[in-house]
XYZ file of C-alpha atoms in Angstrom:
572
model
C 0.000 0.000 0.000
C 2.875 2.373 0.836
C 4.400 1.715 -2.561
C 1.146 2.558 -4.291
C 0.891 5.829 -2.367
C 4.475 6.665 -3.309
C 3.717 5.998 -6.946
C 0.687 8.297 -6.762
C 2.747 11.017 -5.108
C 5.454 10.679 -7.764
C 2.814 10.870 -10.483
C 1.421 14.091 -8.963
C 4.885 15.652 -8.821
C 5.236 15.225 -12.590
C 2.449 17.710 -13.341
C 1.644 21.288 -12.397
C -1.079 21.804 -9.813
C -2.451 25.124 -11.099
C -4.565 23.610 -13.890
C -2.243 24.494 -16.777
C -2.112 22.306 -19.880
C 0.421 21.908 -22.691
C -0.075 22.754 -26.382
C -1.914 19.426 -26.890
C -4.333 20.282 -24.057
C -2.860 17.567 -21.818
C -1.854 18.255 -18.191
C 1.424 20.207 -18.267
C 4.512 18.283 -17.167
C 6.824 20.258 -14.909
C 10.048 19.020 -16.446
C 9.003 19.543 -20.067
C 7.075 22.824 -19.973
C 7.061 26.275 -18.442
C 9.427 27.880 -15.935
C 12.485 29.753 -17.239
C 12.923 27.536 -20.294
C 9.709 28.930 -21.802
C 10.289 32.553 -20.780
C 13.007 33.581 -23.300
C 10.474 33.229 -26.129
C 7.931 35.372 -24.269
C 10.518 37.966 -23.202
C 11.908 38.051 -26.757
C 8.408 38.629 -28.074
C 7.821 41.497 -25.638
C 11.198 43.136 -26.295
C 10.641 43.102 -30.076
C 7.001 44.220 -29.775
C 7.913 47.164 -27.538
C 10.788 48.102 -29.858
C 8.295 48.105 -32.745
C 5.718 50.106 -30.770
C 8.053 52.787 -29.422
C 10.033 52.894 -32.675
C 6.841 53.780 -34.509
C 5.104 55.948 -31.857
C 7.916 58.036 -30.325
C 8.286 60.281 -33.388
C 4.715 59.949 -34.684
C 3.767 63.552 -33.926
C 6.579 64.741 -36.234
C 5.369 62.412 -38.998
C 1.894 63.938 -38.739
C 3.377 67.444 -38.900
C 5.998 66.928 -41.609
C 4.321 64.393 -43.886
C 0.591 64.805 -43.284
C 0.919 68.611 -42.923
C -1.093 68.710 -39.704
C -0.914 71.650 -37.289
C 0.876 71.070 -33.985
C -2.356 71.013 -31.958
C -4.063 68.638 -34.426
C -1.044 66.337 -34.598
C -0.737 66.285 -30.808
C -4.460 65.537 -30.379
C -4.351 62.735 -32.973
C -1.364 61.121 -31.249
C -3.094 61.419 -27.847
C -6.310 59.879 -29.177
C -4.416 57.020 -30.787
C -2.269 56.432 -27.663
C -5.380 56.422 -25.493
C -6.960 53.819 -27.786
C -3.852 51.644 -27.384
C -4.534 51.528 -23.636
C -8.299 50.984 -23.942
C -8.279 48.120 -26.495
C -6.573 45.801 -23.943
C -10.012 45.462 -22.328
C -11.217 43.777 -25.560
C -8.228 41.448 -25.790
C -8.404 40.591 -22.097
C -12.091 39.706 -22.250
C -11.549 37.381 -25.237
C -8.539 35.755 -23.554
C -10.263 35.061 -20.236
C -13.640 34.095 -21.693
C -13.026 32.207 -24.939
C -9.628 32.098 -26.655
C -7.112 31.740 -23.827
C -3.950 33.855 -23.647
C -1.936 31.877 -26.216
C -4.410 32.215 -29.083
C -5.259 35.820 -28.173
C -1.583 36.819 -28.377
C -1.149 34.817 -31.599
C -4.196 36.265 -33.408
C -3.700 39.882 -32.337
C 0.033 39.722 -33.133
C -0.823 38.904 -36.736
C -3.218 41.895 -36.833
C -0.364 43.993 -35.422
C 2.029 42.865 -38.189
C -0.573 43.658 -40.858
C -0.985 47.155 -39.383
C 2.793 47.751 -39.232
C 3.202 46.533 -42.823
C 0.411 48.824 -44.062
C 1.966 51.788 -42.186
C 5.330 51.076 -43.824
C 3.718 50.890 -47.271
C 1.848 54.153 -46.645
C 5.154 55.893 -45.904
C 7.173 54.471 -48.808
C 5.074 53.293 -51.797
C 4.355 55.928 -54.508
C 0.669 56.783 -54.530
C 0.279 55.925 -50.809
C 3.253 58.017 -49.709
C 2.102 61.542 -48.703
C 3.361 64.360 -50.930
C 3.631 68.063 -50.051
C -0.168 68.202 -50.219
C -1.356 64.792 -48.911
C -4.626 63.436 -50.284
C -7.430 62.253 -48.033
C -6.940 58.635 -49.103
C -3.246 58.776 -48.092
C -4.151 60.112 -44.666
C -6.931 57.528 -44.368
C -4.564 54.615 -45.154
C -2.137 55.885 -42.494
C -4.860 56.035 -39.846
C -6.326 52.640 -40.799
C -2.842 51.189 -40.286
C -2.428 52.941 -36.929
C -5.762 51.746 -35.565
C -5.045 48.192 -36.725
C -1.875 48.473 -34.626
C -3.950 49.808 -31.717
C -6.241 46.774 -32.018
C -3.266 44.428 -32.270
C -1.582 45.837 -29.184
C -4.905 45.461 -27.339
C -4.587 41.690 -27.550
C -0.926 41.611 -26.571
C -0.552 44.147 -23.734
C -2.898 42.496 -21.196
C -1.889 38.929 -21.992
C 1.901 38.725 -22.371
C 2.871 39.509 -18.765
C 0.135 37.198 -17.432
C 1.114 34.485 -19.909
C 4.729 34.663 -18.764
C 3.606 34.379 -15.133
C 1.448 31.360 -16.091
C 4.703 29.479 -16.770
C 5.347 29.300 -13.009
C 3.246 26.988 -10.840
C 1.656 28.801 -7.874
C 1.532 25.533 -5.922
C 5.324 25.085 -6.202
C 7.139 27.344 -3.722
C 10.370 27.395 -5.777
C 8.580 28.329 -9.002
C 6.405 30.885 -7.190
C 9.544 32.667 -5.965
C 10.877 32.781 -9.546
C 7.620 34.334 -10.745
C 8.454 37.574 -8.908
C 11.796 37.721 -10.735
C 10.001 37.154 -14.035
C 8.058 40.429 -13.670
C 11.348 42.287 -13.094
C 12.969 40.846 -16.216
C 9.745 41.329 -18.198
C 9.879 45.067 -17.495
C 13.621 45.037 -18.201
C 12.970 43.603 -21.687
C 10.367 46.329 -22.336
C 12.949 49.015 -21.623
C 15.651 47.394 -23.735
C 13.225 47.659 -26.665
C 12.352 51.259 -25.732
C 16.046 52.196 -25.455
C 16.838 51.010 -28.992
C 13.678 52.633 -30.352
C 14.212 56.071 -28.785
C 17.826 56.239 -29.934
C 18.504 54.288 -33.137
C 15.060 54.266 -34.775
C 14.310 57.939 -34.070
C 17.644 58.856 -35.681
C 16.836 56.717 -38.739
C 13.429 58.399 -39.137
C 14.966 61.891 -38.934
C 18.049 61.232 -41.069
C 17.354 58.292 -43.416
C 13.614 58.283 -44.064
C 10.217 57.275 -42.754
C 9.996 54.201 -44.985
C 13.020 52.686 -43.233
C 11.943 54.222 -39.915
C 8.634 52.321 -40.017
C 9.932 49.310 -41.979
C 12.434 48.249 -39.314
C 9.751 48.187 -36.545
C 7.530 46.165 -38.922
C 10.290 43.575 -39.386
C 10.945 43.602 -35.641
C 7.270 42.853 -34.977
C 7.425 39.940 -37.424
C 10.430 38.636 -35.437
C 8.341 39.001 -32.247
C 5.657 36.743 -33.759
C 8.253 34.144 -34.822
C 9.801 34.246 -31.314
C 6.415 33.641 -29.731
C 5.431 30.710 -31.943
C 8.885 29.122 -31.505
C 8.144 28.369 -27.864
C 4.734 26.735 -28.443
C 5.782 23.251 -27.297
C 7.210 24.635 -24.031
C 4.288 26.799 -22.929
C 1.845 26.100 -20.117
C -1.662 27.333 -20.917
C -4.509 28.281 -18.604
C -7.889 27.210 -19.978
C -10.416 30.029 -20.547
C -13.105 30.063 -17.875
C -16.055 31.600 -19.727
C -17.254 35.192 -19.595
C -16.012 36.859 -16.375
C -18.453 39.750 -16.859
C -21.389 37.320 -16.893
C -20.234 35.735 -13.620
C -19.860 39.165 -11.987
C -23.331 40.216 -13.123
C -24.803 36.952 -11.801
C -23.436 37.627 -8.302
C -24.763 41.206 -8.300
C -28.225 40.136 -9.545
C -28.451 37.170 -7.142
C -27.390 39.398 -4.198
C -30.147 41.931 -4.885
C -32.707 39.172 -5.455
C -31.914 37.916 -1.951
C -31.758 41.397 -0.454
C -33.972 40.382 2.502
C -32.247 37.036 3.092
C -29.923 36.870 6.097
C -26.404 35.504 5.700
C -25.868 32.599 8.143
C -23.173 32.889 10.805
C -21.811 29.507 9.742
C -20.171 30.392 6.426
C -19.591 26.721 5.619
C -23.302 26.502 4.799
C -22.856 28.894 1.862
C -23.142 27.219 -1.531
C -20.028 25.693 -3.082
C -19.412 22.689 -5.290
C -18.519 19.491 -3.444
C -15.808 18.601 -5.993
C -12.186 19.409 -5.258
C -12.165 21.623 -8.342
C -13.981 24.903 -8.826
C -17.079 25.069 -11.040
C -15.249 27.756 -13.051
C -12.916 26.297 -15.671
C -9.292 27.343 -15.148
C -9.872 28.638 -11.609
C -9.091 27.291 -8.172
C -11.642 27.545 -5.388
C -11.359 30.700 -3.278
C -11.711 30.733 0.485
C -14.459 32.893 1.991
C -13.467 36.386 3.195
C -15.332 38.472 5.793
C -15.505 41.865 4.029
C -18.098 42.959 1.429
C -20.498 40.524 3.099
C -23.556 41.856 1.220
C -22.502 39.799 -1.810
C -22.465 36.638 0.347
C -26.270 36.702 -0.058
C -25.744 35.354 -3.608
C -24.355 32.125 -2.094
C -27.090 31.670 0.524
C -29.080 28.541 -0.286
C -32.892 28.687 -0.108
C -35.499 26.009 -0.821
C -36.531 27.656 -4.104
C -32.931 27.410 -5.416
C -33.147 23.585 -5.589
C -36.803 23.125 -6.560
C -36.267 22.708 -10.309
C -33.260 20.423 -9.976
C -30.900 22.549 -12.054
C -29.401 25.533 -10.241
C -30.036 28.952 -11.822
C -26.757 30.914 -11.843
C -28.709 34.173 -11.643
C -30.236 33.126 -8.291
C -27.499 31.075 -6.605
C -23.718 31.480 -7.004
C -20.793 29.573 -5.526
C -18.546 31.073 -2.839
C -15.717 31.128 -5.391
C -17.847 33.146 -7.806
C -18.720 35.618 -5.035
C -15.053 35.878 -4.045
C -14.154 36.638 -7.681
C -16.311 39.767 -7.508
C -14.923 40.685 -4.088
C -11.352 40.345 -5.408
C -12.059 42.733 -8.295
C -13.786 45.255 -5.991
C -10.812 45.141 -3.601
C -8.461 45.869 -6.511
C -10.305 49.051 -7.557
C -9.069 51.406 -4.760
C -5.456 50.271 -5.372
C -6.068 50.749 -9.108
C -7.361 54.291 -8.521
C -4.177 55.343 -6.690
C -2.187 54.339 -9.796
C -3.854 57.124 -11.801
C -2.010 59.929 -9.986
C 1.288 58.083 -10.438
C 0.567 57.750 -14.159
C -0.158 61.496 -14.307
C 3.312 62.124 -12.835
C 4.835 59.613 -15.273
C 3.152 61.344 -18.240
C 5.106 64.565 -17.550
C 8.100 62.979 -19.305
C 6.392 63.367 -22.670
C 4.856 66.782 -21.946
C 6.149 69.263 -19.336
C 9.640 67.750 -19.048
C 10.031 68.221 -22.823
C 8.793 71.849 -22.687
C 11.126 72.532 -19.767
C 14.051 70.962 -21.629
C 13.283 72.950 -24.794
C 13.779 76.176 -22.821
C 17.300 75.120 -21.778
C 20.641 74.748 -23.565
C 20.390 71.500 -25.552
C 24.041 71.388 -26.693
C 26.173 68.413 -25.652
C 29.180 69.958 -23.912
C 30.905 72.612 -26.015
C 30.060 70.893 -29.310
C 27.527 72.087 -31.868
C 25.546 68.844 -31.555
C 22.131 69.412 -29.988
C 20.107 66.711 -28.270
C 16.332 66.738 -28.912
C 14.583 67.540 -25.579
C 12.358 64.441 -25.921
C 15.438 62.212 -26.215
C 16.311 62.862 -22.577
C 13.705 60.205 -21.732
C 16.539 57.786 -22.509
C 17.753 58.461 -18.946
C 14.447 57.135 -17.629
C 15.016 53.960 -19.631
C 18.637 53.686 -18.460
C 17.426 54.153 -14.882
C 15.006 51.230 -15.251
C 17.697 49.062 -16.832
C 20.005 49.963 -13.919
C 17.480 49.436 -11.120
C 15.843 46.155 -12.259
C 18.928 43.953 -11.660
C 19.812 45.977 -8.534
C 16.341 45.345 -7.135
C 16.359 41.661 -8.089
C 19.900 40.814 -6.989
C 20.598 43.280 -4.136
C 17.454 44.858 -2.646
C 15.348 41.662 -2.534
C 17.957 39.517 -0.655
C 18.551 42.333 1.884
C 14.840 43.013 2.355
C 14.178 39.268 2.670
C 16.508 39.112 5.698
C 14.806 42.115 7.300
C 11.143 41.327 6.579
C 11.260 37.535 6.320
C 9.023 37.754 3.236
C 10.044 35.435 0.393
C 9.973 38.318 -2.130
C 11.688 40.791 0.183
C 8.871 43.323 -0.049
C 5.202 42.548 -0.462
C 3.611 43.790 -3.681
C 1.799 46.550 -1.758
C 5.029 47.653 -0.039
C 6.806 47.719 -3.387
C 4.152 49.892 -5.043
C 4.061 52.239 -2.035
C 7.840 52.710 -2.256
C 7.478 53.757 -5.905
C 4.722 56.245 -5.039
C 7.029 57.721 -2.371
C 9.964 58.080 -4.802
C 7.738 59.742 -7.437
C 7.168 62.664 -5.016
C 10.902 63.434 -5.130
C 10.865 63.304 -8.944
C 8.320 66.148 -8.984
C 10.165 68.091 -6.260
C 13.402 67.695 -8.242
C 11.746 69.050 -11.405
C 10.216 71.947 -9.436
C 13.547 72.937 -7.822
C 15.289 72.887 -11.217
C 12.559 75.136 -12.694
C 12.833 77.466 -9.680
C 16.579 77.898 -10.263
C 16.019 78.312 -14.016
C 13.504 81.124 -13.442
C 15.849 82.832 -10.938
C 18.601 82.627 -13.569
C 16.258 84.196 -16.138
C 15.330 87.021 -13.751
C 18.949 87.697 -12.707
C 20.211 88.071 -16.290
C 16.965 89.372 -17.858
C 16.759 86.380 -20.263
C 12.968 86.624 -20.600
C 12.958 86.809 -24.404
C 15.583 84.088 -24.832
C 14.174 80.828 -26.276
C 16.916 78.754 -24.656
C 18.419 79.859 -21.367
C 22.201 79.109 -21.171
C 21.636 76.374 -18.584
C 22.410 72.768 -19.586
C 19.449 70.482 -20.294
C 21.350 67.709 -18.530
C 20.283 69.239 -15.191
C 17.031 67.368 -15.945
C 18.717 63.972 -15.625
C 17.920 63.545 -11.868
C 14.160 63.923 -12.381
C 14.189 61.392 -15.237
C 16.344 59.014 -13.174
C 13.967 59.254 -10.193
C 10.946 58.552 -12.406
C 12.733 55.434 -13.722
C 13.457 54.283 -10.173
C 9.808 54.833 -9.186
C 8.720 52.808 -12.240
C 10.712 49.772 -11.113
C 8.854 49.766 -7.817
C 5.353 50.882 -8.811
C 4.743 49.673 -12.375
C 6.446 46.288 -11.926
C 4.808 45.859 -8.522
C 1.489 46.718 -10.154
C 2.042 44.100 -12.873
C 2.709 41.413 -10.267
C -0.038 42.573 -7.894
C -2.825 42.662 -10.483
C -1.794 39.205 -11.716
C -1.505 37.595 -8.282
C -4.616 39.122 -6.724
C -6.902 38.613 -9.707
C -9.044 35.462 -9.759
C -7.413 32.752 -11.886
C -9.947 33.078 -14.704
C -9.799 36.907 -14.762
C -6.065 37.583 -14.918
C -5.950 39.063 -18.427
C -8.888 41.330 -17.588
C -7.129 42.425 -14.403
C -3.919 43.217 -16.323
C -5.967 45.258 -18.805
C -7.544 47.122 -15.907
C -4.102 48.070 -14.580
C -3.127 49.402 -18.034
C -6.087 51.793 -18.092
C -4.390 53.791 -15.303
C -1.902 54.997 -17.937
C -4.693 56.347 -20.149
C -6.524 57.898 -17.186
C -3.267 59.385 -15.870
C -2.801 61.182 -19.193
C -6.380 62.444 -19.075
C -5.878 63.633 -15.467
C -2.733 65.529 -16.473
C -4.624 67.229 -19.341
C -7.461 68.119 -16.970
C -5.039 69.644 -14.450
C -3.388 71.740 -17.168
C -6.802 72.975 -18.327
C -7.880 73.901 -14.771
C -4.534 75.536 -13.953
C -4.505 77.649 -17.121
C -8.127 78.708 -16.694
C -7.462 79.682 -13.067
C -4.076 81.408 -13.458
C -4.617 83.399 -16.689
C -7.297 85.702 -15.268
C -6.860 89.499 -15.496
C -4.387 89.233 -18.355
C -1.802 87.216 -16.414
C 0.402 84.782 -18.424
C -0.475 81.868 -16.107
C 1.726 79.057 -14.872
C 2.338 77.456 -18.288
C 2.503 80.161 -21.016
C 4.059 79.660 -24.462
C 7.178 81.391 -23.137
C 7.933 79.511 -19.912
C 10.258 82.326 -18.785
C 7.155 84.341 -17.869
C 5.396 81.410 -16.187
C 5.661 79.266 -13.092
C 5.980 75.655 -14.250
C 7.542 74.978 -10.854
C 4.143 75.626 -9.247
C 2.590 72.968 -11.492
C 5.268 70.479 -10.446
C 4.649 71.341 -6.780
C 0.924 70.780 -7.361
C 1.657 67.285 -8.676
C 4.002 66.673 -5.721
C 1.241 67.656 -3.255
C -1.281 65.440 -5.079
C 1.295 62.598 -4.913
C 1.671 63.076 -1.134
C -2.109 62.980 -0.658
C -2.329 59.972 -2.986
C 0.352 58.158 -0.964
C -1.579 58.833 2.247
C -4.772 57.391 0.743
C -2.787 54.443 -0.622
C -1.344 53.601 2.806
C -4.840 53.525 4.333
C -6.144 51.315 1.496
C -3.135 48.980 1.727
C -3.680 48.569 5.478
C -7.327 47.625 4.829
C -6.596 45.321 1.885
C -7.319 41.595 2.227
C -5.254 39.272 0.030
C -7.178 36.583 -1.830
C -6.889 33.032 -0.465
C -7.052 30.227 -3.036
C -7.729 26.770 -1.604
C -6.802 23.429 -3.099
C -5.643 22.904 -6.660
C -7.214 22.460 -10.038
C -6.516 18.747 -10.096
């Protein structure tokens, strides 16, 4: 009998316990699939995709101005609208991945759409007839925008799925693999910034000095390489099965709770409805343990006589505890998600106010005649991320692990909070630099000078601090929204975290609008005039710093209240 039990135990150790399957839809074997051996293909895909995205988008506003003859305001608005779409479409891709296609096929299908869009954009910039002339035709502009919105759709299927898919390669039930999963998120973000570094340096130079056909063609080829890299690892991947529509399950809990508005929740929570099987009723999801908060929704799992009268259980009247806990998990994520919006507003200053500030400074490199474009200083943000990721993974985590005793050094909430704290100093740094710049202008009466003789490289600290904050907050957010999401809602949760970037941009625009409307009364130039020498951009930075302090305070209260999800059992 002991031998038989040993054989069973050995058999169990061969397979993952988180419900993942291989490319043939068989239970995934630990030794043949997943873990770090599958990750290079996913990281390679992400690096190439981000290189393609940033290589095409970084200079897009200049393409609209120079080739499509659009005014600055129009070009800027079109880029903003397109960028916002790129961070909204992930909700579509995430829903399809969680409900029907699974992450593998969602990434595969949307990557092909992405390549088609990149190819069409390249053709529109290089083929006679499609290539815009000095007076571009409507059809040429239309082809360009069709290509761009195909890319936006393509990225919507990749963004929310790739990080989650990489994390799927590590078994939650295996303590060793679970520890490696945290490192995966660090190296995932590292690969993003390697792609961004090449794009913002090499590809931008090619677009400005060689031509837009090559400038868009190289990202198109890079995206094709990303697709090849992804498909190359097919036999090694572990796949989570789609669990059906998560939105339907959420709606069922809400409807069932209100239907049983007058029903009392029993003190004995074990009497709440749950399947008797070891596995959850939701495909691709482990059972979740009951939590005490948000108890109103527990009414959906209260069993009444009418629930069992017809034999078959109506999901709109009675839901399992796991289904209820899915909704609770998403609701608990929302306050944490909301605090990410202010951070994203701070992050967005790199492509707006930091650039305007840099443009009003001396852009020469040393004593040479070579001038660095103000937007190119964002390379120091990328270099900061590339510097801090291995430092965090190899130095900070081991030290923090000894102090806190936590296997990852810092909890995900502690990591994100640290990033929010650092971002305050990024804004203070930018404000102090602007304060000194304005004092320099006043002292030497440089008001009418377009570029004050003060080196643009004084901006490096604020970019470096933003990069450091990214490593803590954005990577922590990636890991947190994956770990705390219900198993069958992880793509949707990742998409939700991405919307903070879009909303952060909108918040920044709203603040600028309010500030300008408030500070330009009675003929005053306001804080952010066309000539910054007459303004007070430092006040705007201080405003963001104050908002960041308040946001951190709210975050700390939310983090103290937060209840981590508790999965029970396995999927086998």
